[in-house]
PDB file of C-alpha atoms in Angstrom:
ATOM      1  CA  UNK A   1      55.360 -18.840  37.484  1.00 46.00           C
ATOM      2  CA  UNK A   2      56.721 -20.186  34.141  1.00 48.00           C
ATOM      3  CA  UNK A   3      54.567 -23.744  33.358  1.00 47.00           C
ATOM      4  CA  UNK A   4      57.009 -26.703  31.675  1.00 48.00           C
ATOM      5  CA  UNK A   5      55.451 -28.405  29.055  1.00 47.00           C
ATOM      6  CA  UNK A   6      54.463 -31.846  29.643  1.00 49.00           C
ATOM      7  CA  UNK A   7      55.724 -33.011  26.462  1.00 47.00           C
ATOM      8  CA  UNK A   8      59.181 -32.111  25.109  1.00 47.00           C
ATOM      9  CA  UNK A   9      60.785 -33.051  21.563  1.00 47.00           C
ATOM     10  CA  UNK A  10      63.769 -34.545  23.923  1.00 51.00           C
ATOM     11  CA  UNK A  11      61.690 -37.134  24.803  1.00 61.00           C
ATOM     12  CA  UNK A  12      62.588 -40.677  23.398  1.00 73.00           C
ATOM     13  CA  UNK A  13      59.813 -42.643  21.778  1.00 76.00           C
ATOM     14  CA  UNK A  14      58.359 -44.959  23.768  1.00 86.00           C
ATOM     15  CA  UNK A  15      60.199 -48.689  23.394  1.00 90.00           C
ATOM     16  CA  UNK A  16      57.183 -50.604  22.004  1.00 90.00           C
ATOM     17  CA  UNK A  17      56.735 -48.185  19.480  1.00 89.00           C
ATOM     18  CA  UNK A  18      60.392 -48.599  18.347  1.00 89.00           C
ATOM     19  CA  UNK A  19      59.722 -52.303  18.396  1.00 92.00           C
ATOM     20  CA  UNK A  20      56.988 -51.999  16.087  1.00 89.00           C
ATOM     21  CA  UNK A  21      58.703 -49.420  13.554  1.00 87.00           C
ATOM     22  CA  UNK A  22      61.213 -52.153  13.214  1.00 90.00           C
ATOM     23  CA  UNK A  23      58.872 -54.805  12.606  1.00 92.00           C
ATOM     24  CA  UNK A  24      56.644 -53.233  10.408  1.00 89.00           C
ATOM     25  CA  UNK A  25      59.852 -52.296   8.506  1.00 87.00           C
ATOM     26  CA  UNK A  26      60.580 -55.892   7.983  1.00 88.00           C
ATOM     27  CA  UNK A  27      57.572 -57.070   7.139  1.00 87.00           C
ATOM     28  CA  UNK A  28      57.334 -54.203   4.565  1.00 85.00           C
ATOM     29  CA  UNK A  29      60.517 -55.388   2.850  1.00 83.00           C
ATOM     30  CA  UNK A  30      59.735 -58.832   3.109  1.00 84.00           C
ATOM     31  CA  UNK A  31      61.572 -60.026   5.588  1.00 90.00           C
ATOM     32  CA  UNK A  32      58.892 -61.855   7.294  1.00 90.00           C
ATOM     33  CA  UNK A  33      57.063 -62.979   4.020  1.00 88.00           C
ATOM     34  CA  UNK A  34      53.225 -63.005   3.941  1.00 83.00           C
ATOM     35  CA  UNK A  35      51.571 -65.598   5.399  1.00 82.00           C
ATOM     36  CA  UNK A  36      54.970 -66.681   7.085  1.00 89.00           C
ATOM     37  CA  UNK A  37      54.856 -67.197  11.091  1.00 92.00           C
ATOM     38  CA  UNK A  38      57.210 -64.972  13.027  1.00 94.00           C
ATOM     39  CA  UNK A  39      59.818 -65.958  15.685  1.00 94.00           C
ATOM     40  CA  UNK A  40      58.157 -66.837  19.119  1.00 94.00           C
ATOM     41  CA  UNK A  41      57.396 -63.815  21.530  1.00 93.00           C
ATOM     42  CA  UNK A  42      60.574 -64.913  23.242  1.00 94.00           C
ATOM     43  CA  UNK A  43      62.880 -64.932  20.735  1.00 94.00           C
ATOM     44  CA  UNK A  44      61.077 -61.753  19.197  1.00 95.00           C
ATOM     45  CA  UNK A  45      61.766 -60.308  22.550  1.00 94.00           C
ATOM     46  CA  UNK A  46      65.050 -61.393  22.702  1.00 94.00           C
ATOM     47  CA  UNK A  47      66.040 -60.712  19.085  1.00 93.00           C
ATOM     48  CA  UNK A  48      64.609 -56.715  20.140  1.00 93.00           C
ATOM     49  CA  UNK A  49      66.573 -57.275  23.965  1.00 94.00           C
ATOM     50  CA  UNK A  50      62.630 -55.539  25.318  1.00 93.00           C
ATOM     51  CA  UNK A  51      60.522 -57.150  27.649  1.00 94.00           C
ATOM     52  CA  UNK A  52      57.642 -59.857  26.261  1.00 93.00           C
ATOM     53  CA  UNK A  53      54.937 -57.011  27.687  1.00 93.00           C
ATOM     54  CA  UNK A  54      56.815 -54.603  25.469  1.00 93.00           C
ATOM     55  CA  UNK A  55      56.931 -56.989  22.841  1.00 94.00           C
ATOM     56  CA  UNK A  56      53.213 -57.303  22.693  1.00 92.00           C
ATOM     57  CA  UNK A  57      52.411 -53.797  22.776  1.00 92.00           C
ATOM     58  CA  UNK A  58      54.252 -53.351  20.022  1.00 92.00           C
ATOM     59  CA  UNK A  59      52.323 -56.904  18.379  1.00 93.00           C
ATOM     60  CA  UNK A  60      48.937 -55.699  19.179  1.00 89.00           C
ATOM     61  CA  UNK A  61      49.465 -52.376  17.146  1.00 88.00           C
ATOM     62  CA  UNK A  62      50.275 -54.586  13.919  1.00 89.00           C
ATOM     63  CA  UNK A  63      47.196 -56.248  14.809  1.00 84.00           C
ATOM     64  CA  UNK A  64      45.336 -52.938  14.094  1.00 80.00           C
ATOM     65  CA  UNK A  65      47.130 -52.221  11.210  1.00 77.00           C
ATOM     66  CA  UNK A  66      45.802 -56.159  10.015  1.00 75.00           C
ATOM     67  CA  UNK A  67      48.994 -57.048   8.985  1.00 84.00           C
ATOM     68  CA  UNK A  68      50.303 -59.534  11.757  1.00 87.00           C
ATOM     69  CA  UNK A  69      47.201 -62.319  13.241  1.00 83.00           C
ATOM     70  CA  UNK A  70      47.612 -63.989  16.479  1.00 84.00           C
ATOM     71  CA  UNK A  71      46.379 -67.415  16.884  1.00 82.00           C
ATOM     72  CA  UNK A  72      46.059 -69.035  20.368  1.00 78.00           C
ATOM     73  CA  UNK A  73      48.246 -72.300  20.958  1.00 82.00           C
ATOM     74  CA  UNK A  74      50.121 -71.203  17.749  1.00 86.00           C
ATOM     75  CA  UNK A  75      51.778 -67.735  17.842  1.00 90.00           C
ATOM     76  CA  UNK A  76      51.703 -64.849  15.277  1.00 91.00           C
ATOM     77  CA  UNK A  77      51.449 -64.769  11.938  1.00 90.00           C
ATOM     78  CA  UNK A  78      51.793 -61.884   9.053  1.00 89.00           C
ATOM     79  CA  UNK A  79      48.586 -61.728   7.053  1.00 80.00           C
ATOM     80  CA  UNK A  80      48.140 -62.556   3.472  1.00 64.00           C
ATOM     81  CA  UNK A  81      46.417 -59.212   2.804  1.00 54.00           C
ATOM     82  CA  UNK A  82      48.877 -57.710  -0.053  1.00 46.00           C
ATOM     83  CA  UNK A  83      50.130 -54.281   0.907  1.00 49.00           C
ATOM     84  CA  UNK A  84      49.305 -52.312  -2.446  1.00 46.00           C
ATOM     85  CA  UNK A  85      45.303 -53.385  -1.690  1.00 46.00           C
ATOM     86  CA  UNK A  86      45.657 -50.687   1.270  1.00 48.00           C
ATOM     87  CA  UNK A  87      44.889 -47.900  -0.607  1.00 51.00           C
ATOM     88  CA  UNK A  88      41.382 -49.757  -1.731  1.00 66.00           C
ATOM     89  CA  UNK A  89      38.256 -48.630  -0.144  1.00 82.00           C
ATOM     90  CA  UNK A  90      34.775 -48.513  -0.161  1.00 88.00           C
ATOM     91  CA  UNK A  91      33.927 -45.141  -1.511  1.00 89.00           C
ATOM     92  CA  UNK A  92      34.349 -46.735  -4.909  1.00 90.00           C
ATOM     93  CA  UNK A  93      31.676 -49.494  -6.290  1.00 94.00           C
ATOM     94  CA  UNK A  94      33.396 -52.856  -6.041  1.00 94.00           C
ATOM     95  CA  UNK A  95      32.959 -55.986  -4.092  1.00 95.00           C
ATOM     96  CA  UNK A  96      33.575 -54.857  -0.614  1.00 94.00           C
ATOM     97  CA  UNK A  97      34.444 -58.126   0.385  1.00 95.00           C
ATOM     98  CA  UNK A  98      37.938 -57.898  -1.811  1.00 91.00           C
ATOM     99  CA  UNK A  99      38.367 -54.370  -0.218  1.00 90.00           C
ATOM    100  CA  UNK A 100      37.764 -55.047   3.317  1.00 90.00           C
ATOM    101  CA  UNK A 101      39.067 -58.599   3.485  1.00 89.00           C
ATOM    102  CA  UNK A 102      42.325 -59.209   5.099  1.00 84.00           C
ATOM    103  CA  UNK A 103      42.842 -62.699   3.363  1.00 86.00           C
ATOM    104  CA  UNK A 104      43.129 -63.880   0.347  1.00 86.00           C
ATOM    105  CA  UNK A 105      39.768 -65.329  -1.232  1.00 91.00           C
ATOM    106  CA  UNK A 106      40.479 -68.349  -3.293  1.00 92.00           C
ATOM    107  CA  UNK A 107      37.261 -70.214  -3.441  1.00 95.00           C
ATOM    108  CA  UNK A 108      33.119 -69.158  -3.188  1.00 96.00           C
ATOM    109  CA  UNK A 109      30.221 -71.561  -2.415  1.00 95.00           C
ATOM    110  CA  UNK A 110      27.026 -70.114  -4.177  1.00 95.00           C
ATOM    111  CA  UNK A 111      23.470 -72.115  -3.359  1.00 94.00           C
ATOM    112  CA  UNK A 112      19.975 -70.001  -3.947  1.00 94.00           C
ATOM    113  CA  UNK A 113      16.363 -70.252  -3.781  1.00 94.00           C
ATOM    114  CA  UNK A 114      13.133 -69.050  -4.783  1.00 95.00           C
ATOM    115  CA  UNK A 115      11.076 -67.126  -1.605  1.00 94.00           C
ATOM    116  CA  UNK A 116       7.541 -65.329  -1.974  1.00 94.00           C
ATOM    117  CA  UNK A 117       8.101 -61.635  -1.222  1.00 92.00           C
ATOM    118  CA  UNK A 118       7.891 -60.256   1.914  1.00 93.00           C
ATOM    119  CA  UNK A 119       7.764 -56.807   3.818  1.00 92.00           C
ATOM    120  CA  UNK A 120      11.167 -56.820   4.181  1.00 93.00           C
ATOM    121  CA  UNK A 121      12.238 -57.921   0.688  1.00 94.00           C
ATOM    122  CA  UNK A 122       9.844 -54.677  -0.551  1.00 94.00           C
ATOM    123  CA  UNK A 123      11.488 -52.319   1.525  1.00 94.00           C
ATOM    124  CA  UNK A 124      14.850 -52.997   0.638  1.00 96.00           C
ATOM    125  CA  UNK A 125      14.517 -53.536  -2.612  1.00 97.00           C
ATOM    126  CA  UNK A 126      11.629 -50.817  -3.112  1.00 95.00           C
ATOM    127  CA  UNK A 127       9.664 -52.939  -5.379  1.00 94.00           C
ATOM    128  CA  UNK A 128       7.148 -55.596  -5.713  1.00 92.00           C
ATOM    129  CA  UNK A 129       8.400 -58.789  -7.327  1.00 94.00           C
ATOM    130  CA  UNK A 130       6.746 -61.931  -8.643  1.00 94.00           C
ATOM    131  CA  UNK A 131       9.242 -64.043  -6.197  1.00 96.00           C
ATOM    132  CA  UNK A 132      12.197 -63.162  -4.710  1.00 96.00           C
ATOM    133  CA  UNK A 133      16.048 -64.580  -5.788  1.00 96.00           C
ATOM    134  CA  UNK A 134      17.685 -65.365  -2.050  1.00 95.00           C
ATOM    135  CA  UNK A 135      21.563 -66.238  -2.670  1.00 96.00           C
ATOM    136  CA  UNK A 136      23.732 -67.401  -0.709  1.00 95.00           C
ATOM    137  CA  UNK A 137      27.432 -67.404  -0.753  1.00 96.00           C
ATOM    138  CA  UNK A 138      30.677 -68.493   1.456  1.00 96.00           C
ATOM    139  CA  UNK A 139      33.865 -66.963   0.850  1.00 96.00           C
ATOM    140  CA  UNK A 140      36.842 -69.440   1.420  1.00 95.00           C
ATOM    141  CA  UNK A 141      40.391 -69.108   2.275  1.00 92.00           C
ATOM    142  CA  UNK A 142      42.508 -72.024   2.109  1.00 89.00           C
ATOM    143  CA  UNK A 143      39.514 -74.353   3.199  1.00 92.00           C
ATOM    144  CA  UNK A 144      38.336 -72.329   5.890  1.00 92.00           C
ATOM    145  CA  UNK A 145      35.037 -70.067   5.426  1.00 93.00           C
ATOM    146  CA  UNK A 146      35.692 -66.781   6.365  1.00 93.00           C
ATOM    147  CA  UNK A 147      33.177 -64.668   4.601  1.00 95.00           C
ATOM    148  CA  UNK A 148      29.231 -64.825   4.057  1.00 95.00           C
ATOM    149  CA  UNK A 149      26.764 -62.891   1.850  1.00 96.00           C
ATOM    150  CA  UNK A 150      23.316 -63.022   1.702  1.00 95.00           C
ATOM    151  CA  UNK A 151      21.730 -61.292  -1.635  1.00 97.00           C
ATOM    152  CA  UNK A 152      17.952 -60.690  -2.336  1.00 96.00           C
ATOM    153  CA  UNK A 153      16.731 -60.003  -5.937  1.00 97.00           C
ATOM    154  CA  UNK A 154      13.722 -59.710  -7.872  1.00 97.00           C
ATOM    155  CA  UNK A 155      12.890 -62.432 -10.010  1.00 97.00           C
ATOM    156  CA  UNK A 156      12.811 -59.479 -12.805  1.00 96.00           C
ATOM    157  CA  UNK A 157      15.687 -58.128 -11.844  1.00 96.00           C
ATOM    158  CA  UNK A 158      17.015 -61.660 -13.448  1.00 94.00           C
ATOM    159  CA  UNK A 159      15.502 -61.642 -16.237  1.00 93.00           C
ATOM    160  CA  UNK A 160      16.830 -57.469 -16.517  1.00 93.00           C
ATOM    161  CA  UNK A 161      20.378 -58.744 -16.325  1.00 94.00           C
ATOM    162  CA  UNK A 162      19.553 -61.380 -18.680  1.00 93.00           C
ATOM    163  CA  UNK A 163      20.395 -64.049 -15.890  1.00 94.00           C
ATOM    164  CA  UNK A 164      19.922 -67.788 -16.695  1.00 94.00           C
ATOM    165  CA  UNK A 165      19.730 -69.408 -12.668  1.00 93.00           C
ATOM    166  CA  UNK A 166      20.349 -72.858 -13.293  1.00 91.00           C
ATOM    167  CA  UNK A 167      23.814 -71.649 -14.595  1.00 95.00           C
ATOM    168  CA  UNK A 168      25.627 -71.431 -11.478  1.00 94.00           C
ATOM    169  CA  UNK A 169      28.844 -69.871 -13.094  1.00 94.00           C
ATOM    170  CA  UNK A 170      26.981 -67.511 -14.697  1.00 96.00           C
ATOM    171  CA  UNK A 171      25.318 -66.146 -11.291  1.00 96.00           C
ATOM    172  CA  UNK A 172      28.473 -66.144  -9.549  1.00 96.00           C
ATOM    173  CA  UNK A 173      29.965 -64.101 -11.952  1.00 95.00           C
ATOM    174  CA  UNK A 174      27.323 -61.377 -12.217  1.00 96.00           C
ATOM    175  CA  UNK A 175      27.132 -61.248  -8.398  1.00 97.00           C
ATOM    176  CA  UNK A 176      30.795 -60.669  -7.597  1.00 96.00           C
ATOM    177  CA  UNK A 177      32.224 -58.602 -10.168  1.00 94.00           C
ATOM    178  CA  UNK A 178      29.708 -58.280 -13.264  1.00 95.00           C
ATOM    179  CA  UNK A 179      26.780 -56.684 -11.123  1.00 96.00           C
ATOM    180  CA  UNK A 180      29.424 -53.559 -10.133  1.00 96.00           C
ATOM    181  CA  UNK A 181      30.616 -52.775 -13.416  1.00 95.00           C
ATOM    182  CA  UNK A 182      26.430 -52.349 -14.406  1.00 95.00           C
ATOM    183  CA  UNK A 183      26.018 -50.388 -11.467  1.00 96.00           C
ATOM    184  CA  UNK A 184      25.849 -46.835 -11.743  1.00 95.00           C
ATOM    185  CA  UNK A 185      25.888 -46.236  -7.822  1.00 96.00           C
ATOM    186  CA  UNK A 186      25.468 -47.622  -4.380  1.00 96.00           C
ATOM    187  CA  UNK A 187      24.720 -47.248  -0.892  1.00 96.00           C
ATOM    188  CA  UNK A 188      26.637 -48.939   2.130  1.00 95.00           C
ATOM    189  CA  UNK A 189      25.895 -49.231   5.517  1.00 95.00           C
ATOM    190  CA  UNK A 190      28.202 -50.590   8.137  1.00 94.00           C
ATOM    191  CA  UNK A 191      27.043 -52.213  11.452  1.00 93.00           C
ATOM    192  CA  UNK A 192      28.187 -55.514  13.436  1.00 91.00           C
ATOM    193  CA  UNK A 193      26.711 -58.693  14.039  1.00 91.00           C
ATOM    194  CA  UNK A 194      26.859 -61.794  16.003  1.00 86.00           C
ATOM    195  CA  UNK A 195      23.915 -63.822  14.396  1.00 78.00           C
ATOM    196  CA  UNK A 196      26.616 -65.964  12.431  1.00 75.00           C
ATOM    197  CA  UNK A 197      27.567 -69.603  13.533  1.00 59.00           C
ATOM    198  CA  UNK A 198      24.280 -70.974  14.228  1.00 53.00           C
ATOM    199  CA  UNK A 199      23.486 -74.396  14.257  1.00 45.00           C
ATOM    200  CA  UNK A 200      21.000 -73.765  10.961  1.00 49.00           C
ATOM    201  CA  UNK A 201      24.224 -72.250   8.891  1.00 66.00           C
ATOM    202  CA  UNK A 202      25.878 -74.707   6.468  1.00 73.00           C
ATOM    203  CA  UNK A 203      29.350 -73.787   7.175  1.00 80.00           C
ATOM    204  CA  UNK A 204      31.026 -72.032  10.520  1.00 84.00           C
ATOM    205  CA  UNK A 205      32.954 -69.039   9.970  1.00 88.00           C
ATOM    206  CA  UNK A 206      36.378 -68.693  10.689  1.00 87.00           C
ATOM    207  CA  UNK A 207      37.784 -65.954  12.833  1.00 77.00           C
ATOM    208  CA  UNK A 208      35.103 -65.691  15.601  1.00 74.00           C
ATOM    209  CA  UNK A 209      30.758 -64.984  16.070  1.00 79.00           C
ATOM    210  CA  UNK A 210      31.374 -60.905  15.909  1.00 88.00           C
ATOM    211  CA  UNK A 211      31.267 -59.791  12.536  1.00 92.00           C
ATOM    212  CA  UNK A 212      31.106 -56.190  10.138  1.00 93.00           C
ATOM    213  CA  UNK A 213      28.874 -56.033   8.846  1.00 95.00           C
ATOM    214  CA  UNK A 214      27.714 -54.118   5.427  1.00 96.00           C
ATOM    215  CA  UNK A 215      24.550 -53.440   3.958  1.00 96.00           C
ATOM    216  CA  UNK A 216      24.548 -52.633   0.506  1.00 97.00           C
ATOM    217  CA  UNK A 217      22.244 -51.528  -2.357  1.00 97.00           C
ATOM    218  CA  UNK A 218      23.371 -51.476  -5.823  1.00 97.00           C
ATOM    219  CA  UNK A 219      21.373 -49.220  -8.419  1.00 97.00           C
ATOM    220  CA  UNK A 220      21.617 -49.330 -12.493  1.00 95.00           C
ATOM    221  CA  UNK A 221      18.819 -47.515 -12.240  1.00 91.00           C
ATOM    222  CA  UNK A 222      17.638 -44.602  -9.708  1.00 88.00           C
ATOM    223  CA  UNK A 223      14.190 -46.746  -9.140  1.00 92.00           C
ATOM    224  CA  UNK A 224      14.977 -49.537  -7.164  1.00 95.00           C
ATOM    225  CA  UNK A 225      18.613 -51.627  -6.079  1.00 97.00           C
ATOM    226  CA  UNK A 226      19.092 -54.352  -9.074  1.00 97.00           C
ATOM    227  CA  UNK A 227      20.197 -56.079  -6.189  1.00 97.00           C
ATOM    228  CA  UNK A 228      20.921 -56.224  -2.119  1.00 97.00           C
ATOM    229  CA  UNK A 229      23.814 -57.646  -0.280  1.00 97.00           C
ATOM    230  CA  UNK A 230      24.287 -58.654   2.952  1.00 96.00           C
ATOM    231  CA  UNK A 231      28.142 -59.433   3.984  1.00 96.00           C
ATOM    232  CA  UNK A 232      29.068 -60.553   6.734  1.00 95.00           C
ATOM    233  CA  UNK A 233      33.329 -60.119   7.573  1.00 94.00           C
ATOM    234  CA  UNK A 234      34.578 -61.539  10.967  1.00 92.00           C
ATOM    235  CA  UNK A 235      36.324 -59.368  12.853  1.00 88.00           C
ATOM    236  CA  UNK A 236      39.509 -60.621  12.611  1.00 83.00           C
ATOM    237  CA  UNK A 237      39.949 -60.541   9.435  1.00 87.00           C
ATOM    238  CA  UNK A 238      37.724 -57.090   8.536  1.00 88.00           C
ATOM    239  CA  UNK A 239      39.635 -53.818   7.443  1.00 84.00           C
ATOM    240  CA  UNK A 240      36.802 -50.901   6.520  1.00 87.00           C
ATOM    241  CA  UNK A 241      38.192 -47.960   4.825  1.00 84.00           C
ATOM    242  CA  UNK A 242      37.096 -44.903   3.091  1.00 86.00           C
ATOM    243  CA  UNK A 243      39.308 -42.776   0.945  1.00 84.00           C
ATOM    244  CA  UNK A 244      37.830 -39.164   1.819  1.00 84.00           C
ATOM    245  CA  UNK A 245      38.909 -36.298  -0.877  1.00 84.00           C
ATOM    246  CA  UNK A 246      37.206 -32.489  -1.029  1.00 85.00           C
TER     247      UNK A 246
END
């Protein structure tokens, strides 16, 4: 007995998914501007003549792509990531927070201290140090902090780069851009947390408690990292990608 196929090309695409072609398309073309808010579900859904359940399949697979956010008690909104940053990803050395970051970073809180080393501090940065450089930074969009990194460093490592600390500009620069263009590779390791938002952290982060986040060593040497990061990217606004070639 002949078997039909369960799939046929005569079958129509499914309604959400033509929903969400045309919305992507006019968010693509501008449209629905970034950062603007669309039309309420119901007019969406009327605008589309599909149901609102229909509607919001076709929403939530936006959300995946990260370029529409939904915020309760105030609808949905297209992100601020620009489009041509898609292609960015973290199999070259750069900030990963710029790559993987869905919004636009206008403003970074730096604040650091001296520590005594530790176990910890000689594991991951595979060397014994006078003291230890612990840096802090918050990532801001439009007020809001919605980034964190934590970096360790060797007091010698500072004094390698040529690093003066009480010159706060000067830090900040090395640590998010100057640092990469020394490096001649890196490491990155991707996990989650949820240790953010405690009552001991100076600022809460925006976009929720569960958070990528990436470990990474930077090397201008093959001894031991110059430095190690710690960032932490909510959820909501994280978009981890790797550009694989052969």
């Amino acid at each position: 007995m002949e078997m039909k196929p369960e799939h046929t090309a005569k079958e129509k695409k499914p309604l959400y998914l033509a929903v969400y072609d045309e919305l992507f398309k006019k968010i693509m073309n501008g449209t629905f501007p970034a950062n603007s808010q669309l039309p309420t579900e119901p007019e969406l859904a009327k605008m589309f003549d599909v149901s609102r359940m229909t509607l919001r399949q076709a929403l939530a697979l936006l959300q995946d792509d990260g370029l529409v956010k939904s915020f309760h008690g105030k609808g949905n909104f297209v992100t601020g990531s620009r489009i041509e940053q898609r292609s960015m990803g973290l199999e070259k050395i750069g900030n990963p927070v710029y790559k993987c970051h869905t919004e636009d970073i206008d403003h970074v809180d730096i604040q650091f201290r001296l520590d005594l080393e530790s176990d910890y501090t000689k594991e991951v940065l595979n060397r014994r140090a006078t003291a230890v450089v612990a840096i802090e930074r918050w990532y801001k969009s439009k007020g809001q902090a919605v980034a964190f990194a934590f970096t360790f460093m060797a007091i010698e490592a500072a004094s390698e780069l040529n690093l003066d600390l009480q010159n706060e500009e000067q830090l900040l620069d090395m640590l998010e851009s100057k640092v990469y263009e020394l490096a001649n590779s890196a490491t990155v390791e991707v996990k989650h947390s949820t240790v953010m938002n405690s009552t001991s952290q100076q600022f809460e982060l925006d976009g929720g408690e569960v958070c990528d986040l990436l470990l990474e060593s930077l090397y201008v040497n093959e001894q031991y990292p110059i430095v190690y990061n710690k960032y932490y990217i909510p959820k909501e606004f994280s978009r981890i990608k790797i550009n694989a070639t052969k």
